[in-house]
mmCIF file with all atom_site columns, C-alpha atoms in Angstrom:
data_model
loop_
_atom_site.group_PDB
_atom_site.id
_atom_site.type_symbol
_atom_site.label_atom_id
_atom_site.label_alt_id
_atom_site.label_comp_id
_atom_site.label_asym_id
_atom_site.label_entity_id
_atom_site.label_seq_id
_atom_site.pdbx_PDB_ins_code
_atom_site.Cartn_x
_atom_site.Cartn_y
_atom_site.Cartn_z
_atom_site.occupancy
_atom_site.B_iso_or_equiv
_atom_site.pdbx_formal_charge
_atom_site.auth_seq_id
_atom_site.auth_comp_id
_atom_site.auth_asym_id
_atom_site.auth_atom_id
_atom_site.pdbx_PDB_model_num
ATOM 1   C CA . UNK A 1 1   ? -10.531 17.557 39.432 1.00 60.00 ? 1   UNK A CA 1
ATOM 2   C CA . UNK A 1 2   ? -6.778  18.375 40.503 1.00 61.00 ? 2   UNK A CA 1
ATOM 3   C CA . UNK A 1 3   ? -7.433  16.557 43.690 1.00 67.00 ? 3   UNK A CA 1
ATOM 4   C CA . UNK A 1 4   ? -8.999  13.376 42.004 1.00 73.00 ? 4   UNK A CA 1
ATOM 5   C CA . UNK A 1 5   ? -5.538  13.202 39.785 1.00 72.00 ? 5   UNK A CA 1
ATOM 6   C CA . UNK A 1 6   ? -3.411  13.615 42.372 1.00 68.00 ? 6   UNK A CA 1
ATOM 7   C CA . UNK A 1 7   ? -5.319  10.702 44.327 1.00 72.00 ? 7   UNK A CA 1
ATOM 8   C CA . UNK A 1 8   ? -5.477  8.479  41.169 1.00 78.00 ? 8   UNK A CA 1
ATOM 9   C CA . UNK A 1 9   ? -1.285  9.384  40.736 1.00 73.00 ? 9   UNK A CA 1
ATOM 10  C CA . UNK A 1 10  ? -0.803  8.884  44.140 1.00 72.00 ? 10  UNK A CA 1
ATOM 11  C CA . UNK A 1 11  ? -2.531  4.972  44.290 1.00 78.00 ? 11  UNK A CA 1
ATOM 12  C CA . UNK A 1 12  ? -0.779  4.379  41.184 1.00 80.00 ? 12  UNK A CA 1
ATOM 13  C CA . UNK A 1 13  ? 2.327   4.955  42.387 1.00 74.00 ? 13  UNK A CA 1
ATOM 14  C CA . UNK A 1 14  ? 1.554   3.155  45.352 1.00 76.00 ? 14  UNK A CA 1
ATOM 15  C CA . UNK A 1 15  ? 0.569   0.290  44.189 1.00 82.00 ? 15  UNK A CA 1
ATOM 16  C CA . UNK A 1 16  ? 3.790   -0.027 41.690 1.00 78.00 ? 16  UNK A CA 1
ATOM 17  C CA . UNK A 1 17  ? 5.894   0.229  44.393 1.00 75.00 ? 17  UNK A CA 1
ATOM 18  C CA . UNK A 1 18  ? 4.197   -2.274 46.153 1.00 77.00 ? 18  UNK A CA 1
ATOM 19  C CA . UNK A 1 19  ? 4.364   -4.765 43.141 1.00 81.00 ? 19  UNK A CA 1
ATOM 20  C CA . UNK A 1 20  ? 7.998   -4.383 43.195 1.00 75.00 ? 20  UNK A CA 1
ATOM 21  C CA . UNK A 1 21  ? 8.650   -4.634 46.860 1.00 74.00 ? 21  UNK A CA 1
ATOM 22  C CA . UNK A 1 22  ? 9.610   -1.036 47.133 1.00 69.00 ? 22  UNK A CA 1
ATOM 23  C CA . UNK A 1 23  ? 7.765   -0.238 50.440 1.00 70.00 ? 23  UNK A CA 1
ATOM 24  C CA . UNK A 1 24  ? 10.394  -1.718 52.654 1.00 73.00 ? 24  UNK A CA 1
ATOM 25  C CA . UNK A 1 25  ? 13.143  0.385  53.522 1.00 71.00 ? 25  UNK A CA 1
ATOM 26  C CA . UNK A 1 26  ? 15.674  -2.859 53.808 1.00 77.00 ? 26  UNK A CA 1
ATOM 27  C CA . UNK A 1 27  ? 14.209  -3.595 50.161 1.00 77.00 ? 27  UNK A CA 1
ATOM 28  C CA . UNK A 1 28  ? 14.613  -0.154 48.793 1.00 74.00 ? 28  UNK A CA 1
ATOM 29  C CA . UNK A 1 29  ? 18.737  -0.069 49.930 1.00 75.00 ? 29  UNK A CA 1
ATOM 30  C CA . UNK A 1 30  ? 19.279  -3.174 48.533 1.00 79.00 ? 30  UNK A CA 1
ATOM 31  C CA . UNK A 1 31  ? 17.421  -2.060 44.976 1.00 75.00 ? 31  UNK A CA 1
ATOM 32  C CA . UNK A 1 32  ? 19.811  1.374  45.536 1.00 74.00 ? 32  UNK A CA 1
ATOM 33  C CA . UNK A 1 33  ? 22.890  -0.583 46.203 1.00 75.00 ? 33  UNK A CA 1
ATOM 34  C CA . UNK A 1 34  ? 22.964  -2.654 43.612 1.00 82.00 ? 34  UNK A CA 1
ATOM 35  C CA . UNK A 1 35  ? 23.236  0.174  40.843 1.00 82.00 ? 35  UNK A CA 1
ATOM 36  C CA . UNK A 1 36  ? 26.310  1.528  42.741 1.00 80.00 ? 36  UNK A CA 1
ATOM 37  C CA . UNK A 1 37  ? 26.844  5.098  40.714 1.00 81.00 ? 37  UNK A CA 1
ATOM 38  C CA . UNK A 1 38  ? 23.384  5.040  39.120 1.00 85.00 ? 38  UNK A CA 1
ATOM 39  C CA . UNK A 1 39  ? 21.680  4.961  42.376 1.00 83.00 ? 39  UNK A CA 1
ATOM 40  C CA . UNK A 1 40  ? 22.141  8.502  42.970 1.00 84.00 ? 40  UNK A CA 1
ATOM 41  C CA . UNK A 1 41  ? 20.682  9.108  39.216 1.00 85.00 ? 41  UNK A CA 1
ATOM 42  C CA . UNK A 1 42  ? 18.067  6.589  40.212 1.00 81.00 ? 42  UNK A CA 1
ATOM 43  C CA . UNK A 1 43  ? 17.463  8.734  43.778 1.00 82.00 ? 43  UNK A CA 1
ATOM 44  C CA . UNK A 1 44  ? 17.221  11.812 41.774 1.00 84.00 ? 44  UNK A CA 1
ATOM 45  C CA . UNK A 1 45  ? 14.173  11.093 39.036 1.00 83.00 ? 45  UNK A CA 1
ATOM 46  C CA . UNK A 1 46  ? 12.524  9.540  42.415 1.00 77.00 ? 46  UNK A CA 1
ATOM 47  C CA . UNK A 1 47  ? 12.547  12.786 44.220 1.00 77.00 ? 47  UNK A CA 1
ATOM 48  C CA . UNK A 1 48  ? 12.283  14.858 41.049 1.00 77.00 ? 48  UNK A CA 1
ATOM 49  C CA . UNK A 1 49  ? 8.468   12.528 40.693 1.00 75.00 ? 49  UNK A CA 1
ATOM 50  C CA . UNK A 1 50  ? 7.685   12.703 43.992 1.00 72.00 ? 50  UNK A CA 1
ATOM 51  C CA . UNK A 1 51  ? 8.313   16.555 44.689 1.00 71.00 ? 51  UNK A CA 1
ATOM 52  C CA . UNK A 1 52  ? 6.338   17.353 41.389 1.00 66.00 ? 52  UNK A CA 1
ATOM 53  C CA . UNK A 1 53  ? 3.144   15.229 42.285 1.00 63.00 ? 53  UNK A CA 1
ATOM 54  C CA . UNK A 1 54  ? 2.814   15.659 45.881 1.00 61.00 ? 54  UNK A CA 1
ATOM 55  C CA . UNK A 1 55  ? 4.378   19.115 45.890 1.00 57.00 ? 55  UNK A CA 1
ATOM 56  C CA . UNK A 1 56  ? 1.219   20.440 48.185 1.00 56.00 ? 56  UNK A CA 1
ATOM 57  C CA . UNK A 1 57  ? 2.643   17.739 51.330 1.00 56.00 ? 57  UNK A CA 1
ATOM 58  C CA . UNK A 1 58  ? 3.923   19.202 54.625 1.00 55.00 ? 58  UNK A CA 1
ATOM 59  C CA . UNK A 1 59  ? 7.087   17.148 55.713 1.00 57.00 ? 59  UNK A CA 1
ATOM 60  C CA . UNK A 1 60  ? 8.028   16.222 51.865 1.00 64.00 ? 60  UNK A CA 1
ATOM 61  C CA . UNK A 1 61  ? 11.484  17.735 51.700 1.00 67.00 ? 61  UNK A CA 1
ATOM 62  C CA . UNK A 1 62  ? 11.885  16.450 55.493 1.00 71.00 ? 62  UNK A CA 1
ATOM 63  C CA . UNK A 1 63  ? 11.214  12.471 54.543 1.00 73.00 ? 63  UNK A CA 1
ATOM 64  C CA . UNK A 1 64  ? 13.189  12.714 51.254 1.00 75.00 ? 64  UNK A CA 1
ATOM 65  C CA . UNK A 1 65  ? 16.074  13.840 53.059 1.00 79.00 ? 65  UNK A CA 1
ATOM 66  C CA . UNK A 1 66  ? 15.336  11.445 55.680 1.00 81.00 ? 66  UNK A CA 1
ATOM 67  C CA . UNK A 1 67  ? 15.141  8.980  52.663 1.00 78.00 ? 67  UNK A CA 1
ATOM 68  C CA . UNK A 1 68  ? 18.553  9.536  51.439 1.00 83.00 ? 68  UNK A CA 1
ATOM 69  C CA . UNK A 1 69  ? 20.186  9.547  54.606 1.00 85.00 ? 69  UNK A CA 1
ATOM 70  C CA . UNK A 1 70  ? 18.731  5.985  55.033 1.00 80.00 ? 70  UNK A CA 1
ATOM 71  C CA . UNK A 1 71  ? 19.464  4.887  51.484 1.00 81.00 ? 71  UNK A CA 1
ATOM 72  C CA . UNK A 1 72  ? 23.283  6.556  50.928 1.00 83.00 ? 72  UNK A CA 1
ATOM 73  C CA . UNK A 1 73  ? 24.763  7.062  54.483 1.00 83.00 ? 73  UNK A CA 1
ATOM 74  C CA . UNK A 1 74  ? 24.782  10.674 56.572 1.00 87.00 ? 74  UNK A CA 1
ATOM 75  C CA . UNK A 1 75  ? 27.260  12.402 54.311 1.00 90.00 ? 75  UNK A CA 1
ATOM 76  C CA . UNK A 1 76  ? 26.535  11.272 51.114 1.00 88.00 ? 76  UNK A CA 1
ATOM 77  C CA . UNK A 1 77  ? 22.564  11.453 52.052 1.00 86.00 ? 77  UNK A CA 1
ATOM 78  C CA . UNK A 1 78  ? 22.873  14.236 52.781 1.00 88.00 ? 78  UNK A CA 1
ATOM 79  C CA . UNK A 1 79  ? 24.609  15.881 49.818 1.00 89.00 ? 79  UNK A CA 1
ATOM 80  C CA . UNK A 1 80  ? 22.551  13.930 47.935 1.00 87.00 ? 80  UNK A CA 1
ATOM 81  C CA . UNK A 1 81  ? 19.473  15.079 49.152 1.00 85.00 ? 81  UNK A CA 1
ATOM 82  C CA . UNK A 1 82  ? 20.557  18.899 48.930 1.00 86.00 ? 82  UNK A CA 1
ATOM 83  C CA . UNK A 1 83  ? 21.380  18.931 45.182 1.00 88.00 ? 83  UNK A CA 1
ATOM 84  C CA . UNK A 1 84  ? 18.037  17.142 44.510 1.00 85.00 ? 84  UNK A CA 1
ATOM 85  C CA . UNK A 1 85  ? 16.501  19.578 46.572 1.00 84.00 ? 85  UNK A CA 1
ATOM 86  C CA . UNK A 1 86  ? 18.114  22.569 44.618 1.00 89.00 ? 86  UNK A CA 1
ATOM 87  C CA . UNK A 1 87  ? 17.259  20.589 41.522 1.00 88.00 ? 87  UNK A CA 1
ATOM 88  C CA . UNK A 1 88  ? 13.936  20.096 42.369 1.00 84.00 ? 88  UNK A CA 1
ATOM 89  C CA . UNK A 1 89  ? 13.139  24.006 43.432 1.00 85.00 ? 89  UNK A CA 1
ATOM 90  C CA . UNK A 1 90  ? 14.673  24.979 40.162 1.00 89.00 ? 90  UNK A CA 1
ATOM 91  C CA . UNK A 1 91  ? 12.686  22.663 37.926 1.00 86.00 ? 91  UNK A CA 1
ATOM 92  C CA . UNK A 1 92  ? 9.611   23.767 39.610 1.00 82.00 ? 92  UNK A CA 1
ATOM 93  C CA . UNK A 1 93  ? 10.436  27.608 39.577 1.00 86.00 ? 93  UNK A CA 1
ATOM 94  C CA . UNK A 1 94  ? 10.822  27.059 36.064 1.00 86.00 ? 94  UNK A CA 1
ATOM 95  C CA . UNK A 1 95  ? 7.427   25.204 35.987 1.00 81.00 ? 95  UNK A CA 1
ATOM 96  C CA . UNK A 1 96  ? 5.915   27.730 37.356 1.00 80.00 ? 96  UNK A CA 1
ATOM 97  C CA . UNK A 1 97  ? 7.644   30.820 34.893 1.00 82.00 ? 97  UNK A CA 1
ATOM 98  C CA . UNK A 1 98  ? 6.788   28.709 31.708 1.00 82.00 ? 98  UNK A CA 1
ATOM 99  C CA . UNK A 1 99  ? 3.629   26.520 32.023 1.00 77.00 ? 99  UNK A CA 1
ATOM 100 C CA . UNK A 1 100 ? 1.708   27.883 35.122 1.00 73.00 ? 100 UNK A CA 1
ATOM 101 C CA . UNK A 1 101 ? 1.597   31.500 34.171 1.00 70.00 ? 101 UNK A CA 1
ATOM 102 C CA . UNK A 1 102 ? -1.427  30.871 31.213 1.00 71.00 ? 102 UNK A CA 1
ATOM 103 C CA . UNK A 1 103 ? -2.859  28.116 33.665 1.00 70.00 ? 103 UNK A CA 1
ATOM 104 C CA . UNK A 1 104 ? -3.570  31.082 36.380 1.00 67.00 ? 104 UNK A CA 1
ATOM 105 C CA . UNK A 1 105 ? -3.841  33.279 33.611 1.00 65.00 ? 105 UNK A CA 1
ATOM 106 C CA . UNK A 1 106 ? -7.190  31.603 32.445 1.00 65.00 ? 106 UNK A CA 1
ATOM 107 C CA . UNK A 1 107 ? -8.230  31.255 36.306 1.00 59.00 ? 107 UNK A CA 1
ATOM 108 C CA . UNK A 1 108 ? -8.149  34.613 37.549 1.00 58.00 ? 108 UNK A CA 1
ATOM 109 C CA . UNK A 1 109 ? -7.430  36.960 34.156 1.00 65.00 ? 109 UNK A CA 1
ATOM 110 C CA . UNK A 1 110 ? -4.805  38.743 33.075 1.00 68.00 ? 110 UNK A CA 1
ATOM 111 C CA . UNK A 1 111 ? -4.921  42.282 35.201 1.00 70.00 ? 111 UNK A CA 1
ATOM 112 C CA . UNK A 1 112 ? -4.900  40.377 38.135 1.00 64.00 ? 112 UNK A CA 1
ATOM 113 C CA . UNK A 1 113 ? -1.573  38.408 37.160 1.00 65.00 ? 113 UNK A CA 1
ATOM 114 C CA . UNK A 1 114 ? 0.206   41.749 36.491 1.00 67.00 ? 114 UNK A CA 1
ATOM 115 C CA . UNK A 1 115 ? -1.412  43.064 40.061 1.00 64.00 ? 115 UNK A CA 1
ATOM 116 C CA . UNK A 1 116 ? -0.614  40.326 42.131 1.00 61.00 ? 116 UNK A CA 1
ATOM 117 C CA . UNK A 1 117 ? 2.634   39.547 40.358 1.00 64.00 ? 117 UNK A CA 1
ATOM 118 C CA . UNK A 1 118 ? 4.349   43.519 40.814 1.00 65.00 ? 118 UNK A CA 1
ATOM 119 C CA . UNK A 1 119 ? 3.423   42.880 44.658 1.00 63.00 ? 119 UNK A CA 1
ATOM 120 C CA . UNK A 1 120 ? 4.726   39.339 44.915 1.00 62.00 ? 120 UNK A CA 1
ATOM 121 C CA . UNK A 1 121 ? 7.993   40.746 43.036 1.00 65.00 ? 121 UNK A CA 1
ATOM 122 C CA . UNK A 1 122 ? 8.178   43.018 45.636 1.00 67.00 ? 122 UNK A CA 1
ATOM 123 C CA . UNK A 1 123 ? 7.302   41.557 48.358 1.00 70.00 ? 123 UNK A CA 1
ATOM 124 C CA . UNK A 1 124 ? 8.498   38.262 47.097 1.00 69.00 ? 124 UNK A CA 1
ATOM 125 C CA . UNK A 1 125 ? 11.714  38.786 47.545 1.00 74.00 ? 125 UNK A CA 1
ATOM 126 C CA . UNK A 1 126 ? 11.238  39.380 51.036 1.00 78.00 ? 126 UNK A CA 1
ATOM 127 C CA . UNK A 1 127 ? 9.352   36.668 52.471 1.00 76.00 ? 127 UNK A CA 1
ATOM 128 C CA . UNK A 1 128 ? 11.132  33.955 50.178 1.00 77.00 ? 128 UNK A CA 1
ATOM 129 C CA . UNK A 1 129 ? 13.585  33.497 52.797 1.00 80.00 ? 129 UNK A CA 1
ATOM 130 C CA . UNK A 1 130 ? 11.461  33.978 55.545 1.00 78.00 ? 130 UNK A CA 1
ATOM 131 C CA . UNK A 1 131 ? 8.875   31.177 54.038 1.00 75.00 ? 131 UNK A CA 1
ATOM 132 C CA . UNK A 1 132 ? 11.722  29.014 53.528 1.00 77.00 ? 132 UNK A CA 1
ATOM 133 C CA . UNK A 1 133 ? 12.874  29.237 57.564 1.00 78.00 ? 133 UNK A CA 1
ATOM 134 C CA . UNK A 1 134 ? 9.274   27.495 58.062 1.00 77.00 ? 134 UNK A CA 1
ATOM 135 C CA . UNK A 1 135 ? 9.695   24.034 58.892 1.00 70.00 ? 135 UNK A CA 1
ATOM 136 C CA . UNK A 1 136 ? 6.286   22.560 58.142 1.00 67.00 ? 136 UNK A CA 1
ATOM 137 C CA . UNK A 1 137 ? 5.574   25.195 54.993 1.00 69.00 ? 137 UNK A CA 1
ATOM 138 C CA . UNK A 1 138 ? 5.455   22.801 51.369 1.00 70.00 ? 138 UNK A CA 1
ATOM 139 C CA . UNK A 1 139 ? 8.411   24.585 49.969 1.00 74.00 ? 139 UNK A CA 1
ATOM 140 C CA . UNK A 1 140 ? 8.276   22.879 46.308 1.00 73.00 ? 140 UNK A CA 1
ATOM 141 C CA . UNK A 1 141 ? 4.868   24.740 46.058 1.00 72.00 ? 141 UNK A CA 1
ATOM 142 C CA . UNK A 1 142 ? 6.442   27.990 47.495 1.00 77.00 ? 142 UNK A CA 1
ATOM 143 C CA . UNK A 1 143 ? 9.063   27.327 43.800 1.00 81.00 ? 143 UNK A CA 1
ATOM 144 C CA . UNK A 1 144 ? 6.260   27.242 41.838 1.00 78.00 ? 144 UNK A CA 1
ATOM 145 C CA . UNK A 1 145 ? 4.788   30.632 42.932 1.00 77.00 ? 145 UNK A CA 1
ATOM 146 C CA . UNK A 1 146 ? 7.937   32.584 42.999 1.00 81.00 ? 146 UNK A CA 1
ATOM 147 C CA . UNK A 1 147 ? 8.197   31.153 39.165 1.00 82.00 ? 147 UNK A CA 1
ATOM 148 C CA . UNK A 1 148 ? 4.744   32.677 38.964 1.00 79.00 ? 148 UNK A CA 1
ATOM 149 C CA . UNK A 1 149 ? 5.877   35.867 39.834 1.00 79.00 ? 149 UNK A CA 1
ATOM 150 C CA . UNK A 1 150 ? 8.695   38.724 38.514 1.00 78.00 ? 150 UNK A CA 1
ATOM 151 C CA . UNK A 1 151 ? 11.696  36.858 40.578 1.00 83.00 ? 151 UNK A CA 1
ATOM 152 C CA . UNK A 1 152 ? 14.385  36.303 38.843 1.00 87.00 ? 152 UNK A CA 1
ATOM 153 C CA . UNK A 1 153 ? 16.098  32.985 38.868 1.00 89.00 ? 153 UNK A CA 1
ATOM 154 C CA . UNK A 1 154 ? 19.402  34.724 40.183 1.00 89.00 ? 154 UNK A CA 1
ATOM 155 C CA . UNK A 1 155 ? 17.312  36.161 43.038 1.00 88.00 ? 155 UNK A CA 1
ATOM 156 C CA . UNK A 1 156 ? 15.736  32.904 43.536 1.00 88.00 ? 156 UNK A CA 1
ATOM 157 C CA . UNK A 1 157 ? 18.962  30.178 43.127 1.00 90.00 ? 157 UNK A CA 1
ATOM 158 C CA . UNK A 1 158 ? 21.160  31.553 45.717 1.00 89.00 ? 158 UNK A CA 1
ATOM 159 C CA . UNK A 1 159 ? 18.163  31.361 48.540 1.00 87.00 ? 159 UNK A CA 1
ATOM 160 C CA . UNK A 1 160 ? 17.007  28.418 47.531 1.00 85.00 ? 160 UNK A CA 1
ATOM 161 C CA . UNK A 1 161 ? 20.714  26.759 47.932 1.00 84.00 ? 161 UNK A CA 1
ATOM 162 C CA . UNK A 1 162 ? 21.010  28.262 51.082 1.00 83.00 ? 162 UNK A CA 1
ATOM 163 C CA . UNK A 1 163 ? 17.765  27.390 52.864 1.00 72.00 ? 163 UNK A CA 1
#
């Protein structure tokens, strides 16, 4: 059912941006250009959308921050692209710690959480930063399940900035 959503959000989206003439790069700049200061707002609920519905995507980070680049220049891409990518992980983390917890709760019970959870906050904490060094691993879903486990947001924030 979760796949069927994310395929009916997916041609949705698709099919907006095609209406608008949003699947041309050359289009896209000129739609980002024109709001001057407000296309970095603009850039920001774009990623934000895309990183929460196709979170599960190799390469996702990698073409938004290819995006940017495009769209804003190297140097403003790609500062651009790093606090949205901060922003992102923390709004999923913090998907994950409040509405994901009785989602997985009802899934696989309640002793498992705590089971699975005490290891992951262990050994969480470890392989956060090694996951992150991964190139090709979907790192938005990697925010989700450290929100799903014991980490705390200090633990997590400083990582995530620096990865």
């Amino acid at each position: 059912m979760l796949i069927l959503i994310y395929v009916a959000i997916s041609v949705v989206i698709y099919f907006v941006l095609k209406y608008f003439g949003l699947l041309n790069v050359n289009n896209i700049r000129n739609l980002i250009q024109k709001y001057g200061l407000w296309s970095y707002l603009i850039y920001f609920i774009f990623q934000i959308s895309i990183s929460t519905f196709i979170c599960i995507i190799p390469f996702e980070d990698e073409i938004l921050t290819a995006s940017a680049i495009l769209l804003f220049g190297p140097i403003k891409g790609f500062f651009a692209a790093s606090f949205n990518m901060f922003a992102t992980s923390s709004i999923q983390f913090l998907i994950g710690r409040k509405f994901c917890k009785s989602l997985v709760e009802k899934i696989i019970g309640e002793d498992s959480i705590k089971k699975y959870q005490n290891y992951l906050s262990v050994k969480g904490e470890i392989m956060l930063p090694i996951l992150y060094a991964i190139p090709l691993f979907p790192h938005d879903s990697l925010c989700i399940l450290a929100g799903l486990s014991k980490m705390k947001y200090w633990y997590f924030a400083p990582i995530t900035l620096i990865m």
